[in-house]
Tab-separated table of C-alpha atoms in Angstrom:
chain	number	residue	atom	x	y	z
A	852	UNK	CA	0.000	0.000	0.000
A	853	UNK	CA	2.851	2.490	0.804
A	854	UNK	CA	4.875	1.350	-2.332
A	855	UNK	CA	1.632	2.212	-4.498
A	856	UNK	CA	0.905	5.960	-2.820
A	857	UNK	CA	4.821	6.555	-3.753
A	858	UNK	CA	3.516	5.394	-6.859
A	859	UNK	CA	0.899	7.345	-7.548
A	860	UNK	CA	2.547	10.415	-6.276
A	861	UNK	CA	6.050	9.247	-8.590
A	862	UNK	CA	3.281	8.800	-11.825
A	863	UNK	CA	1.662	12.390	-10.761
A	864	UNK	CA	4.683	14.714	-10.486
A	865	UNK	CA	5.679	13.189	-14.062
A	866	UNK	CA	2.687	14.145	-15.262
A	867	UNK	CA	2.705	17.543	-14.226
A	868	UNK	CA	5.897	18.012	-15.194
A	869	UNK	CA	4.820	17.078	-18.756
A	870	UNK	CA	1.755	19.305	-18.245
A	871	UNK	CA	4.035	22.325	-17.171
A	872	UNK	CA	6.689	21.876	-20.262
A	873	UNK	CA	3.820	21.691	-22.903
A	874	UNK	CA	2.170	24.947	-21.306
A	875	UNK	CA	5.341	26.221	-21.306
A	876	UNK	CA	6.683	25.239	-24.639
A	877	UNK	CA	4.092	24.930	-26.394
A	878	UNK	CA	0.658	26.344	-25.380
A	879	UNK	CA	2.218	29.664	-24.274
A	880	UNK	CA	6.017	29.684	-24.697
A	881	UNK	CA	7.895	33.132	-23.632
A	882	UNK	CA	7.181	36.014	-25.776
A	883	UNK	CA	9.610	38.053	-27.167
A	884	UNK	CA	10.465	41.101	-27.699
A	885	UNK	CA	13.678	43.689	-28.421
A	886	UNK	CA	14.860	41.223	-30.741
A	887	UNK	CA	17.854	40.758	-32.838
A	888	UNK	CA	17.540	40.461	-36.702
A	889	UNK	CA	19.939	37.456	-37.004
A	890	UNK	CA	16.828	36.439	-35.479
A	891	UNK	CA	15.048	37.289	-38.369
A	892	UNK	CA	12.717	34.125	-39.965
A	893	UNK	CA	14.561	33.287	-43.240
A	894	UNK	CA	11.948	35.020	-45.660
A	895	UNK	CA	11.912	38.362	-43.837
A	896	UNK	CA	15.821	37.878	-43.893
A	897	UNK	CA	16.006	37.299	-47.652
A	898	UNK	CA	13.493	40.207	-47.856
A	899	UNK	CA	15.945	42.415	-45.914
A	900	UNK	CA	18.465	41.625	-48.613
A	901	UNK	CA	16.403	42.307	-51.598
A	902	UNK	CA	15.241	45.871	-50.023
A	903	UNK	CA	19.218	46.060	-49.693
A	904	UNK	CA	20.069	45.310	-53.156
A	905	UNK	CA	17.139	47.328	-54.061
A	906	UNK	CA	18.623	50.384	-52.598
A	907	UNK	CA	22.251	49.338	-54.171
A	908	UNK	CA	20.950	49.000	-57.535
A	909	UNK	CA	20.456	52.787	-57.160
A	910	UNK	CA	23.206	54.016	-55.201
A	911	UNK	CA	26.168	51.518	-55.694
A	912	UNK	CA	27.484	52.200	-52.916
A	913	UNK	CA	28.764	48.664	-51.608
A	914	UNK	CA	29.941	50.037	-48.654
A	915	UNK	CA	26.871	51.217	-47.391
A	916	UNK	CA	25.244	47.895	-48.727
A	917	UNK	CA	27.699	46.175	-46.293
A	918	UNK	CA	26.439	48.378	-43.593
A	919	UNK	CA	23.186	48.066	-43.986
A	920	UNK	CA	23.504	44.150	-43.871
A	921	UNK	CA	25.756	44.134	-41.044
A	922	UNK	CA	22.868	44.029	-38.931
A	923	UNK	CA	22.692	40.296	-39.209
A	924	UNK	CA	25.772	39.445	-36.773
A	925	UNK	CA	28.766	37.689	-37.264
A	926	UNK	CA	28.890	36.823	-40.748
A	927	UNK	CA	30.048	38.917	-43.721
A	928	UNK	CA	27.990	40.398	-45.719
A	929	UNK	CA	28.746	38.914	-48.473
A	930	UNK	CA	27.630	35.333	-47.160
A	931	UNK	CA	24.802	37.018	-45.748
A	932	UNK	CA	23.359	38.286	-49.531
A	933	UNK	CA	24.234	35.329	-50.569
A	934	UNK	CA	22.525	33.451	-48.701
A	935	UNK	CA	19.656	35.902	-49.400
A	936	UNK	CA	19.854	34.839	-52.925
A	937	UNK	CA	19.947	31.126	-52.142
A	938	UNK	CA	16.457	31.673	-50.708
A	939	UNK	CA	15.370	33.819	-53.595
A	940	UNK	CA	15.967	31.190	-56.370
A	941	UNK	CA	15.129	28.651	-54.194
A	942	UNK	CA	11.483	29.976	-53.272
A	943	UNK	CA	10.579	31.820	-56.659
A	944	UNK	CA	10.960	35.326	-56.418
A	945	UNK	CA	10.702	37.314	-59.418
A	946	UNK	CA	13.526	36.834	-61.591
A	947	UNK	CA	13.896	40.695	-61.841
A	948	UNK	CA	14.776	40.859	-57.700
A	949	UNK	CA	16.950	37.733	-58.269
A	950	UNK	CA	18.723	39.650	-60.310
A	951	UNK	CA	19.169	42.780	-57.931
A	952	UNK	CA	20.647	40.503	-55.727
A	953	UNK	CA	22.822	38.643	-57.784
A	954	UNK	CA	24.376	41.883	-58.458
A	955	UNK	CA	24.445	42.605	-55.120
A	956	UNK	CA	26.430	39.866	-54.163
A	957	UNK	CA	28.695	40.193	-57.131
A	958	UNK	CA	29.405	43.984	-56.183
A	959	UNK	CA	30.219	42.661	-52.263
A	960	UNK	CA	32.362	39.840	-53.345
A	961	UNK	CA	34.215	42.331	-55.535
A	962	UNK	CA	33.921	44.826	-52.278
A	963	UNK	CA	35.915	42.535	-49.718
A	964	UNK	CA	37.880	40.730	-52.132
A	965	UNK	CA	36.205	37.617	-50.424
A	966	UNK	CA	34.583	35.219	-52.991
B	241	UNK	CA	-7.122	6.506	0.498
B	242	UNK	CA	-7.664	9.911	1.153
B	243	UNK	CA	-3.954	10.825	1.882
B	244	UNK	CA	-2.975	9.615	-1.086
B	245	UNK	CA	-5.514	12.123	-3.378
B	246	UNK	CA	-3.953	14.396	-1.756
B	247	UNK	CA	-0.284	13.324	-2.338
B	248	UNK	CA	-0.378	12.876	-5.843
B	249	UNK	CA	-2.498	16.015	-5.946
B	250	UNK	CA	0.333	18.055	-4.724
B	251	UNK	CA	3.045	16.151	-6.814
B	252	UNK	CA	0.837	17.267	-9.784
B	253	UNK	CA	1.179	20.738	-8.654
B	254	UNK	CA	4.746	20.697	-8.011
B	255	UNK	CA	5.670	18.910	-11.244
B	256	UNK	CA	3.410	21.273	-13.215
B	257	UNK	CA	5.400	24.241	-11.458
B	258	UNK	CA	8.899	22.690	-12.164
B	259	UNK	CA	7.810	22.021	-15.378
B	260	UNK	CA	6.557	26.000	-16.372
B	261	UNK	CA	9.854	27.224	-14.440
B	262	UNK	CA	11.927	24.960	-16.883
B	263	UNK	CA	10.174	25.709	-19.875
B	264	UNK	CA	9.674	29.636	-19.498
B	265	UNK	CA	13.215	29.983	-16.967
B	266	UNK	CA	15.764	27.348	-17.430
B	267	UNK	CA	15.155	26.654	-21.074
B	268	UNK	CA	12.322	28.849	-22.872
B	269	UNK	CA	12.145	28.275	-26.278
B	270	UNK	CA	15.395	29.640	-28.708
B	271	UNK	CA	13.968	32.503	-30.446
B	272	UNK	CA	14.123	31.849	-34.487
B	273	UNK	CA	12.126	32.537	-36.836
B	274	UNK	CA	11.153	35.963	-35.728
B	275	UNK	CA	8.997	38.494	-37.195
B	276	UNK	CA	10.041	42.555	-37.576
B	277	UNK	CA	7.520	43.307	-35.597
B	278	UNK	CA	9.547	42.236	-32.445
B	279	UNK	CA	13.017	43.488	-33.489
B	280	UNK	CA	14.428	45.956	-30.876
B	281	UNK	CA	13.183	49.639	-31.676
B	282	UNK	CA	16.828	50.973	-32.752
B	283	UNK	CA	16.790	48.084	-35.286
B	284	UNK	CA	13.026	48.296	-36.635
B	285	UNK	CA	14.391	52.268	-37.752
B	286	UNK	CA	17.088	50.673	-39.388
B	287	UNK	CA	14.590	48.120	-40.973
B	288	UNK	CA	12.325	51.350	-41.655
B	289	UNK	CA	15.579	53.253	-43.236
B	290	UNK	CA	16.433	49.856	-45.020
B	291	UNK	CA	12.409	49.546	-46.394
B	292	UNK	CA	12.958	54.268	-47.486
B	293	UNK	CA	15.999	53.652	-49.201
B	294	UNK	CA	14.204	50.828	-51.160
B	295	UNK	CA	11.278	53.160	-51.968
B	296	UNK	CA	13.680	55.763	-53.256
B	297	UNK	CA	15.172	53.400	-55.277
B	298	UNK	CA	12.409	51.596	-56.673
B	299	UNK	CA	9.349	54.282	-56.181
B	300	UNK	CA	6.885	50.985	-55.134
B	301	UNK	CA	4.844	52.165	-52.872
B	302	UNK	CA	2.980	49.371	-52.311
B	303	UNK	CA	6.000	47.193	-52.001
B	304	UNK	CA	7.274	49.527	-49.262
B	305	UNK	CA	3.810	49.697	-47.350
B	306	UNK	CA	3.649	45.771	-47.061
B	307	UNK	CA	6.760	45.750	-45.856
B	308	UNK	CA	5.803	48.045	-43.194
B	309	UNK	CA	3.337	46.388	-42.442
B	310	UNK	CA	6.001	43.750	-41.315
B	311	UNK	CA	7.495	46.050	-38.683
B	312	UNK	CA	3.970	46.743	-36.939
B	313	UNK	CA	3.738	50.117	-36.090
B	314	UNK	CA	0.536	51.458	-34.916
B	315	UNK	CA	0.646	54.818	-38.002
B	316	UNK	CA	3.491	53.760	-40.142
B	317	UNK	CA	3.261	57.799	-41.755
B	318	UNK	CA	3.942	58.353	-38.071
B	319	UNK	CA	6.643	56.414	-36.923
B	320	UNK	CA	8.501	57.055	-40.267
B	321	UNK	CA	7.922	61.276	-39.485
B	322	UNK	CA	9.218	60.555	-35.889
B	323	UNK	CA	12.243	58.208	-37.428
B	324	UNK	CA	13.053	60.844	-39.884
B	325	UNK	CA	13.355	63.968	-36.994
B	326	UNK	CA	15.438	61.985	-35.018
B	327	UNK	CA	17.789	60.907	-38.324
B	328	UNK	CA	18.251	64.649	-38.880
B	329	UNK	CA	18.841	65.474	-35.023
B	330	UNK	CA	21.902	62.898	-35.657
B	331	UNK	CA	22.847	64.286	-38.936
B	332	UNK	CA	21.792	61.739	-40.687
B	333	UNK	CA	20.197	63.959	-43.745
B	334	UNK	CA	20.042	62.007	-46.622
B	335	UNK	CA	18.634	58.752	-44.893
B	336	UNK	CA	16.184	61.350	-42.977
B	337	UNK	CA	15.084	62.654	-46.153
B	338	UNK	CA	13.968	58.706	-48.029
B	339	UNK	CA	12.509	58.098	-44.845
B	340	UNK	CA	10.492	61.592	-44.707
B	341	UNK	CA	9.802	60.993	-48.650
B	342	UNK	CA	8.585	57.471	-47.649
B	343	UNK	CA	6.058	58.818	-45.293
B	344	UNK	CA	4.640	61.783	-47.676
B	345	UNK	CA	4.249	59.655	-50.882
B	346	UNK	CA	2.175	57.346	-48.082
B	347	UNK	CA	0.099	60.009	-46.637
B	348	UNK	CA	-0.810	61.046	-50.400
B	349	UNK	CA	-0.995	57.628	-51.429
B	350	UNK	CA	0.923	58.475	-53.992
B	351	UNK	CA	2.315	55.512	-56.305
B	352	UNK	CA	4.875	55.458	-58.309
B	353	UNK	CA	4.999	52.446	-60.501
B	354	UNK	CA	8.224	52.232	-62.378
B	355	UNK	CA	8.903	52.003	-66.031
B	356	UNK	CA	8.480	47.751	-67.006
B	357	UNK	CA	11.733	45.829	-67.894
B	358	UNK	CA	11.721	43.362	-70.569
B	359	UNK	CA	12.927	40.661	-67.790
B	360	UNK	CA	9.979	41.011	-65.476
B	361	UNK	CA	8.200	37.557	-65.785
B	362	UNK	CA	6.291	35.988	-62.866
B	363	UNK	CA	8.050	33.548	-60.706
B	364	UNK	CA	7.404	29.808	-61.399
B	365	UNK	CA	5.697	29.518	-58.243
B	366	UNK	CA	4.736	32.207	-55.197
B	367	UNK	CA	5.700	29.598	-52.411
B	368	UNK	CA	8.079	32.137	-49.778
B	369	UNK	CA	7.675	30.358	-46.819
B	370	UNK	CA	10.208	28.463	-45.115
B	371	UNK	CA	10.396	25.164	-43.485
B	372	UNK	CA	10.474	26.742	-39.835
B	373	UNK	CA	6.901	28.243	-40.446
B	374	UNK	CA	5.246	25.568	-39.092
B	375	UNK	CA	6.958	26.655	-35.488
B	376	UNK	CA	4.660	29.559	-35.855
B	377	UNK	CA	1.350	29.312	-36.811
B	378	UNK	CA	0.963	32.886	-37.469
B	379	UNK	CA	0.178	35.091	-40.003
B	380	UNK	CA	3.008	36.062	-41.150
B	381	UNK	CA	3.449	33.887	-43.774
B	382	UNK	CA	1.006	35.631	-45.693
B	383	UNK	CA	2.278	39.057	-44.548
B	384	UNK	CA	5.664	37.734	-46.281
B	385	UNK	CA	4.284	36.577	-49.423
B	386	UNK	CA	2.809	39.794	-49.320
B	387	UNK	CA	5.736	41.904	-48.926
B	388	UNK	CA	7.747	39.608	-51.673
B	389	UNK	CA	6.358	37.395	-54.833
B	390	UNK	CA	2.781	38.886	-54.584
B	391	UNK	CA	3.949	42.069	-55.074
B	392	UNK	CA	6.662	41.034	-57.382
B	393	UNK	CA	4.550	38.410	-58.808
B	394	UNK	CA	1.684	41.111	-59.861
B	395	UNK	CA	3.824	44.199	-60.959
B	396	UNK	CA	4.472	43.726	-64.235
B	397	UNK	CA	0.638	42.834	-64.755
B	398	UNK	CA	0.050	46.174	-63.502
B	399	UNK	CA	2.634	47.622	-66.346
B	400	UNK	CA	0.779	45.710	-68.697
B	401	UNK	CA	-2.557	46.186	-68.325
B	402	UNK	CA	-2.652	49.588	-67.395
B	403	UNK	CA	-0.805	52.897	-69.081
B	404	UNK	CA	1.465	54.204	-67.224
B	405	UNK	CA	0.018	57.263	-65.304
B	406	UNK	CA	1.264	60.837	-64.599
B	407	UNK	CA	3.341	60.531	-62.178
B	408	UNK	CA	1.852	63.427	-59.304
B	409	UNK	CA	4.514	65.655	-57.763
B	410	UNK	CA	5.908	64.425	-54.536
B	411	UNK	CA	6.531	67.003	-52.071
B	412	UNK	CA	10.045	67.316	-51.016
B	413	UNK	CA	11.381	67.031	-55.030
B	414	UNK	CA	11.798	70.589	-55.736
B	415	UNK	CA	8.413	72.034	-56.565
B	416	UNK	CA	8.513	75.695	-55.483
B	417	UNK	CA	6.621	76.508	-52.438
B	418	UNK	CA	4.652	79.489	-52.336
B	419	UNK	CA	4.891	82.074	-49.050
B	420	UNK	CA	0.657	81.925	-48.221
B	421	UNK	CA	0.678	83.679	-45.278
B	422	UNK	CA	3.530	86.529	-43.690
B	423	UNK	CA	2.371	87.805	-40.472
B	424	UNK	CA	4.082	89.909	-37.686
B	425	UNK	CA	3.004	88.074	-34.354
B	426	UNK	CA	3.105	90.794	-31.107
B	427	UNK	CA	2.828	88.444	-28.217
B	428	UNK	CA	4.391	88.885	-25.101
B	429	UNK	CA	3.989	85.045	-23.738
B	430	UNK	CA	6.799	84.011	-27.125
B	431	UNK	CA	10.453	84.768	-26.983
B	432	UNK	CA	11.325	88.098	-28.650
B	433	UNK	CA	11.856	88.133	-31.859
B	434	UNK	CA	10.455	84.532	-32.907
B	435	UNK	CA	10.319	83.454	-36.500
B	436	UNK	CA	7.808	80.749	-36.624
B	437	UNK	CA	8.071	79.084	-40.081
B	438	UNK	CA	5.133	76.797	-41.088
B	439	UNK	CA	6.012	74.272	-44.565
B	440	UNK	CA	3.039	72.473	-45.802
B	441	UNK	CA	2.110	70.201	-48.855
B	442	UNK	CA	-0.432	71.108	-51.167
B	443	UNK	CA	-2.971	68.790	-49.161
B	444	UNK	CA	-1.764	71.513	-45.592
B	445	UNK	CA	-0.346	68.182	-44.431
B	446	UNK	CA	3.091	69.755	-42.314
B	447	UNK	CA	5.940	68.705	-43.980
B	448	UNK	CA	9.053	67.694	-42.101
B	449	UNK	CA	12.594	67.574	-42.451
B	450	UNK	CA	11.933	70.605	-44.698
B	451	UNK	CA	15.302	72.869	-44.957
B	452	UNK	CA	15.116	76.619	-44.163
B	453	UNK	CA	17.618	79.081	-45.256
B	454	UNK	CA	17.684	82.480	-43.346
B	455	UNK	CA	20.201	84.884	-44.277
B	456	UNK	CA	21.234	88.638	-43.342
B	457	UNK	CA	23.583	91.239	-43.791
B	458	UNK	CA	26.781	89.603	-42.613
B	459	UNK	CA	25.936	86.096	-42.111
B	460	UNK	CA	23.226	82.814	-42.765
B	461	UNK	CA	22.018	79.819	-41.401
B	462	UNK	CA	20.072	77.517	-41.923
B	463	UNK	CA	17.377	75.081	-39.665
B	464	UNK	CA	14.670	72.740	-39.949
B	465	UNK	CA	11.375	71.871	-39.614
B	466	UNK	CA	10.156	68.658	-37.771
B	467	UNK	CA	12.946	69.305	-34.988
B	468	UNK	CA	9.713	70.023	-31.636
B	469	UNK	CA	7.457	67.927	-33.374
B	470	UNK	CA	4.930	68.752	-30.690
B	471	UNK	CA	4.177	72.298	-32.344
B	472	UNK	CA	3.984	70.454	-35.603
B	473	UNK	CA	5.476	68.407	-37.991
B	474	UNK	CA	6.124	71.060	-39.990
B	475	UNK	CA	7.170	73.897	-37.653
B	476	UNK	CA	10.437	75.502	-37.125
B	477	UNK	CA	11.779	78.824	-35.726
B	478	UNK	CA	14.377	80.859	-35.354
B	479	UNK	CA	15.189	83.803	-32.920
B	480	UNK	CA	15.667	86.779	-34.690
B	481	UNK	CA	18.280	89.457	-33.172
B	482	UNK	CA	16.867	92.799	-32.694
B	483	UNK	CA	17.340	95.735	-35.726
B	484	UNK	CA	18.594	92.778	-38.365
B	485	UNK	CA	16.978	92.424	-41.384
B	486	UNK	CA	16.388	88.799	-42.864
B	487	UNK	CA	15.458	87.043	-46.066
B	488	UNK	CA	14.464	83.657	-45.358
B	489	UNK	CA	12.769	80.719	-48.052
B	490	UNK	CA	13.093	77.179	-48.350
B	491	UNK	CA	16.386	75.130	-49.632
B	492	UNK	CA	14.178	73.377	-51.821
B	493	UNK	CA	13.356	76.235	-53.474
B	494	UNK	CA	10.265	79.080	-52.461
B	495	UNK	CA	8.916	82.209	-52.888
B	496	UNK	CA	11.034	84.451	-50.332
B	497	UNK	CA	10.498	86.374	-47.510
B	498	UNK	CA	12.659	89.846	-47.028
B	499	UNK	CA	12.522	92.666	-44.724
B	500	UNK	CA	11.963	90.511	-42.082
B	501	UNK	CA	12.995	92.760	-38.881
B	502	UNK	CA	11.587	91.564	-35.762
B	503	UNK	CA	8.824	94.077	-35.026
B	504	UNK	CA	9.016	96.913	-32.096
B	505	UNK	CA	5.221	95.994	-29.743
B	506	UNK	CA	4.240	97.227	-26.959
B	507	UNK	CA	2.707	95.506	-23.490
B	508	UNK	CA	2.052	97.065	-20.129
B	509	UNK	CA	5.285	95.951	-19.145
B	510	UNK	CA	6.807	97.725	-21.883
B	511	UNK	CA	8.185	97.468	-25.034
B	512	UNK	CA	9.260	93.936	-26.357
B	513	UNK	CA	10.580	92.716	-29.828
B	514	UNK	CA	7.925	90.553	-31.727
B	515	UNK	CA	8.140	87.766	-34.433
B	516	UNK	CA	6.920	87.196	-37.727
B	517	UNK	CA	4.977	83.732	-38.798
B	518	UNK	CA	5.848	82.447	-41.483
B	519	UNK	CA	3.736	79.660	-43.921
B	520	UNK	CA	4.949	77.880	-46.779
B	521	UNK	CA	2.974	75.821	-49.089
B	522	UNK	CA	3.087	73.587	-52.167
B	523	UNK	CA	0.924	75.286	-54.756
């Protein structure tokens, strides 16, 4: 009788455990806010780029492209439009912004001397 | 019996709270797949700069106003007016001025569609979301497909099926302003000798960010409007020193204002130097 009510209780604080981490995770998970944009979904991130390349196409200023993508973090620009344009041809954008951003990362690469 | 309901009743409890502390505590959820609308504020004004600069570019108004959309604010006109007052309190004038432009062509609704290229065809498909949007059953997927291959997707439709139209003057690209109203203000409760300069669009929306050029005998200066935005969008003044007599008109280009020599009044107090109130307008 005293093994069972251990038991019980054992089989009980599992379950509420469980209960608590699906709330938590799940149900209602932590809301955010102040955020990053490396944080960025990949979409918004890839439209980030093509407003980027966008602007380039008119200035050609790579420098201030670089700048303006530096926002993402650690990595380089160029990888960053890149991988902008990875996301472009891989999710049909119009071949027209594909293009901006090809040039965009051509005009980077040719920036830092990095391929 | 009985002590046991109440045993596993209060495990249940207790492993329901160490479960919530882990989950929203120990280890909440890594944020990915985030939306603009819960970037930090310093980086949605560089998103907002980032969307201006785009406009400029481009002229897509309704390219530009989905993506705004993205970033969430409550009046986008408004937040991109307050953006572009702080941009010029930092010196940041030419980003200050796409952002300002931004938020007049979307008060007028203006829309500038630009000329078609022979490579515009529609994408293959108008699939933009990722594989993490099942994380977040939101709507932003639709927001995105918005702010991307829809409005990619359907421009050159637009260019085709419609003739281009005339493209309506935008207010900050060098129409002249007319001086509609010059007025010598005698009012004890202002500074003395306040020049209060008013800039308007043609719709008497205030304009901001709008450049002012006062000059005199030995010297000029220049200042702007947009700088208390709690007179006004499009206010600005200037002190004017006693016996001087100014010219003042917009950088854009104006009709001008001369003789301006801050006005002798009188008060029970005494005499007192007065101002002059200035209002420009698009025609």
């Amino acid at each position: 009788m005293r093994s069972n009510r251990w038991i019980f209780i054992v089989i009980a604080a599992l379950a509420g455990i469980g209960a608590g981490l699906a709330y938590g995770w799940v149900v209602d998970p932590v809301d955010y806010f102040d955020l990053t944009p490396d944080t960025l979904r990949a979409d918004y991130k890839a439209d980030y780029v093509l407003m980027v390349a966008e602007a380039f196409n008119a200035q050609r200023d790579p420098g201030l492209a670089a700048r303006q993508l530096a926002v993402f973090g650690s990595q380089s620009p160029t990888a960053i439009a890149a991988q902008g344009l990875d996301f472009a041809r891989a999710n049909g954008f119009d071949a027209t912004d594909i293009t901006l951003i090809q040039e965009l990362v051509t005009a980077l690469q040719a920036w830092s001397g990095l391929p | 019996m009985k002590r046991i309901g109440w045993g596993v009743f209060f495990a249940l409890l207790s492993g329901l709270g160490i479960g919530l502390l882990y989950a929203w505590v120990f280890s909440p959820l890594r944020v990915v797949d985030a939306a603009p609308v819960a970037l930090r504020a310093d980086f949605k004004d560089q998103y907002r700069s980032v969307i201006a600069a785009a406009f400029a570019a481009t002229g897509n108004l309704e390219r530009a106003r989905a993506r705004l959309e993205l970033v969430g604010d409550a009046d986008s006109v408004e937040a991109l007016n307050a953006q572009a007052q702080r941009m010029i309190a930092s010196g940041e004038i030419q980003q200050a001025d796409q952002v300002a432009a931004l938020a007049s062509a979307l008060a007028q609704g203006v829309a500038v569609v630009l000329p078609p290229s022979p490579s515009v065809e529609p994408p293959p498909t108008a699939n933009t979301t990722s594989p993490g949007n099942d994380a977040i059953p939101t709507s932003t997927p639709e927001e995105i497909s918005t702010a991307t291959s829809e409005v990619a997707a359907t421009q050159p439709v637009i260019l085709e099926a419609t003739p281009r139209p005339t493209r309506p003057p935008l207010p900050t690209l060098g129409t002249p302003f007319t001086l509609t109203g010059q007025e010598s203000v005698c009012n004890s409760n202002l500074p003395d000798g306040l020049l209060q300069v008013l800039v308007l669009n043609a719709n008497r929306r205030q304009l901001p960010g709008m450049e002012i050029r006062i000059t005199w005998d030995n010297g000029e200066d220049q200042f702007f409007t947009g700088l208390k935005p709690e007179l006004g969008n499009g206010y600005a003044d200037f002190i004017l020193a006693p016996n001087v007599t100014y010219t003042v008109q917009l950088a854009l280009g104006s009709e001008i204002a001369t003789g301006l020599t801050a006005p002798t009044c009188e008060s029970p107090n005494g005499p007192f130097s007065g101002g002059f109130k200035l209002t420009f307008q698009q025609p």
